[in-house]
Short mmCIF file of C-alpha atoms in Angstrom, two decimals:
data_model
loop_
_atom_site.label_atom_id
_atom_site.label_comp_id
_atom_site.label_asym_id
_atom_site.label_seq_id
_atom_site.Cartn_x
_atom_site.Cartn_y
_atom_site.Cartn_z
CA MET A 1 24.13 92.43 3.87
CA SER A 2 24.88 88.96 5.23
CA GLN A 3 22.75 87.40 7.96
CA GLU A 4 25.72 87.30 10.39
CA LYS A 5 25.94 91.08 10.42
CA ILE A 6 22.27 91.79 11.10
CA ILE A 7 21.69 93.02 14.65
CA LYS A 8 18.38 91.83 16.13
CA VAL A 9 17.06 94.26 18.75
CA LEU A 10 14.36 93.79 21.36
CA VAL A 11 12.94 97.06 22.74
CA VAL A 12 11.59 96.96 26.30
CA ASP A 13 9.57 99.88 27.65
CA ASP A 14 6.24 100.22 29.43
CA HIS A 15 5.32 103.06 27.05
CA GLN A 16 4.18 101.70 23.68
CA LEU A 17 4.99 105.06 22.07
CA ILE A 18 8.70 104.53 22.86
CA ILE A 19 8.63 101.03 21.39
CA ASP A 20 6.85 102.24 18.25
CA GLY A 21 9.22 105.19 17.86
CA LEU A 22 12.29 102.99 18.15
CA LYS A 23 10.77 100.46 15.76
CA SER A 24 10.32 103.28 13.24
CA LEU A 25 13.90 104.44 13.78
CA LEU A 26 15.35 100.94 13.37
CA GLN A 27 13.38 99.96 10.26
CA ASP A 28 15.47 102.24 8.03
CA GLU A 29 18.77 100.73 9.15
CA PRO A 30 20.20 98.06 6.82
CA ASP A 31 22.15 96.30 9.58
CA ILE A 32 19.59 96.45 12.41
CA VAL A 33 16.28 94.59 12.69
CA PHE A 34 13.51 95.33 15.17
CA ALA A 35 12.96 91.82 16.58
CA GLY A 36 10.11 92.79 18.87
CA GLY A 37 8.79 94.94 21.66
CA ALA A 38 8.00 94.09 25.26
CA ASN A 39 5.90 96.21 27.63
CA SER A 40 7.08 94.47 30.79
CA MET A 41 10.14 92.81 32.24
CA GLN A 42 8.38 89.42 32.16
CA GLU A 43 7.51 89.88 28.47
CA ALA A 44 11.19 90.61 27.81
CA ILE A 45 12.29 87.45 29.64
CA ASP A 46 9.69 85.37 27.77
CA PHE A 47 10.72 86.87 24.42
CA VAL A 48 14.44 86.25 24.94
CA SER A 49 13.72 82.70 26.12
CA ASN A 50 12.17 81.94 22.72
CA ASN A 51 13.92 84.31 20.31
CA PRO A 52 17.65 84.91 19.95
CA VAL A 53 18.48 88.62 19.89
CA GLN A 54 21.83 90.37 20.04
CA VAL A 55 20.77 93.58 21.80
CA VAL A 56 18.05 94.43 24.30
CA LEU A 57 17.36 98.16 24.45
CA ALA A 58 15.57 98.46 27.77
CA ASP A 59 14.07 101.01 30.08
CA ILE A 60 15.27 100.10 33.56
CA SER A 61 12.35 101.50 35.51
CA MET A 62 9.19 99.55 34.84
CA PRO A 63 6.01 99.26 36.93
CA GLU A 64 6.58 95.63 37.91
CA GLY A 65 10.29 95.64 38.62
CA SER A 66 13.84 96.71 38.25
CA GLY A 67 15.93 96.57 35.13
CA ILE A 68 18.81 95.42 37.29
CA GLU A 69 17.21 92.06 38.11
CA THR A 70 15.89 91.71 34.58
CA THR A 71 19.38 92.31 33.19
CA ARG A 72 20.69 89.49 35.36
CA SER A 73 17.85 87.20 34.26
CA LEU A 74 18.36 87.95 30.57
CA LYS A 75 22.11 87.30 30.89
CA GLU A 76 21.34 83.92 32.51
CA ILE A 77 19.02 82.97 29.63
CA GLN A 78 21.33 84.21 26.89
CA PRO A 79 24.84 84.98 28.28
CA ASP A 80 26.09 86.69 25.12
CA ILE A 81 23.14 89.08 24.92
CA GLN A 82 23.99 92.77 25.13
CA ILE A 83 21.80 94.92 27.37
CA LEU A 84 21.67 98.62 26.56
CA ALA A 85 19.87 100.66 29.22
CA LEU A 86 17.75 103.47 27.78
CA THR A 87 16.49 105.47 30.72
CA MET A 88 15.76 108.81 32.34
CA HIS A 89 17.79 107.84 35.44
CA GLU A 90 20.88 110.00 35.81
CA ASP A 91 21.80 108.61 39.22
CA ILE A 92 25.42 107.43 39.45
CA ASN A 93 24.39 104.49 41.66
CA MET A 94 21.86 103.28 39.08
CA ILE A 95 24.51 103.46 36.35
CA ARG A 96 26.93 101.47 38.51
CA LYS A 97 24.32 98.85 39.45
CA MET A 98 23.29 98.30 35.83
CA VAL A 99 26.89 97.84 34.71
CA GLU A 100 27.52 95.47 37.63
CA ALA A 101 24.40 93.48 36.65
CA GLY A 102 25.84 92.96 33.18
CA ALA A 103 24.60 95.86 31.08
CA SER A 104 26.89 96.65 28.15
CA GLY A 105 25.75 100.22 27.82
CA TYR A 106 23.81 103.05 29.37
CA ILE A 107 22.19 105.93 27.49
CA LEU A 108 19.66 108.54 28.51
CA LYS A 109 16.28 108.95 26.84
CA ARG A 110 17.12 112.56 26.03
CA THR A 111 19.89 111.43 23.66
CA ASN A 112 19.58 111.86 19.92
CA MET A 113 18.64 109.09 17.49
CA ASN A 114 22.11 108.86 15.96
CA GLU A 115 23.64 108.11 19.34
CA VAL A 116 21.06 105.38 19.97
CA LEU A 117 22.04 103.73 16.68
CA GLU A 118 25.74 104.14 17.45
CA ALA A 119 25.26 102.60 20.90
CA ILE A 120 23.38 99.60 19.46
CA ARG A 121 26.13 98.94 16.92
CA ILE A 122 28.91 99.25 19.49
CA VAL A 123 27.37 96.96 22.11
CA ALA A 124 26.41 94.44 19.41
CA LYS A 125 30.16 94.02 18.79
CA GLY A 126 30.61 93.11 22.46
CA GLU A 127 32.01 96.50 23.39
CA LYS A 128 30.84 98.84 26.15
CA TYR A 129 29.05 102.13 25.57
CA LEU A 130 28.24 105.04 27.84
CA GLY A 131 26.25 107.88 26.34
CA ARG A 132 27.84 111.30 26.15
CA ASP A 133 25.47 112.60 28.85
CA VAL A 134 26.34 109.62 31.04
CA GLN A 135 30.06 110.26 30.60
CA GLU A 136 29.49 113.85 31.72
CA ILE A 137 27.56 112.66 34.79
CA LEU A 138 30.40 110.29 35.71
CA LEU A 139 33.08 112.94 35.21
CA ASN A 140 31.13 115.49 37.24
CA ASN A 141 30.69 112.94 39.99
CA MET A 142 34.41 112.13 40.01
CA SER A 143 35.39 115.78 40.22
CA GLN A 144 32.92 116.41 43.05
CA SER A 145 34.13 113.41 45.04
CA ALA A 146 37.34 115.18 46.04
CA THR A 147 36.66 117.67 48.82
CA PRO A 148 38.54 120.98 48.97
CA SER A 149 40.23 119.91 52.23
CA GLU A 150 41.78 116.96 50.36
CA LEU A 151 43.40 119.26 47.83
CA THR A 152 46.48 121.38 48.15
CA VAL A 153 46.99 124.57 46.18
CA GLY A 154 47.70 123.74 42.54
CA GLN A 155 46.64 120.11 42.88
CA SER A 156 44.21 118.86 40.27
CA VAL A 157 40.97 117.12 41.19
CA LEU A 158 41.27 114.87 38.13
CA THR A 159 43.84 112.19 37.42
CA GLN A 160 46.00 112.45 34.32
CA ARG A 161 43.87 109.85 32.51
CA GLU A 162 40.64 111.68 33.44
CA LYS A 163 42.13 114.87 31.99
CA GLU A 164 43.06 113.02 28.80
CA ILE A 165 39.53 111.62 28.52
CA LEU A 166 37.99 115.06 29.03
CA ILE A 167 40.15 116.48 26.25
CA LEU A 168 39.14 113.62 23.93
CA ILE A 169 35.45 114.13 24.75
CA ALA A 170 35.81 117.87 24.13
CA ASN A 171 37.33 117.01 20.74
CA GLU A 172 34.15 114.97 20.03
CA MET A 173 35.95 111.64 19.79
CA GLN A 174 33.85 108.45 19.86
CA ASN A 175 33.89 106.00 22.78
CA ASP A 176 35.86 103.40 20.83
CA GLU A 177 38.47 106.00 19.85
CA ILE A 178 38.81 107.12 23.47
CA ALA A 179 39.20 103.51 24.60
CA GLU A 180 42.26 103.12 22.37
#
């Protein structure tokens, strides 16, 4: 495989077990290289300052700070870097803030390994990725945002596009296929 197609990934998590597990997962992939691990936001900033990477797979809740500010800092250092949040946070506001800060993707730690690999490959191409669980959280939030008093009998809570997306998700289509 040519050097241009190799995806260099930095894993950021305050739990070494997560870093080691992801390193093990990535080492068998021909197109992805584990570039390094960082146990703190500052280590991540220092690493990216000295080592070009395409994707940062980062926990957004670390003892010394927020992934939101770190995402902004990493994007300042290396504007074309892709930040993929890997977190336990299912809060809609956290998802929104990470995307606003420049994250290219958001997946939950409970996701399977194949989805992690898929997400890395998609964001490495400059595309956006929301994990299947995250999509469900967003759709549930959208459907709950309309109150019953706002609806008339027979009126749908979802827009036509939201209905189309739900059908595509139910048919197990990939994010890039849904985007088309």
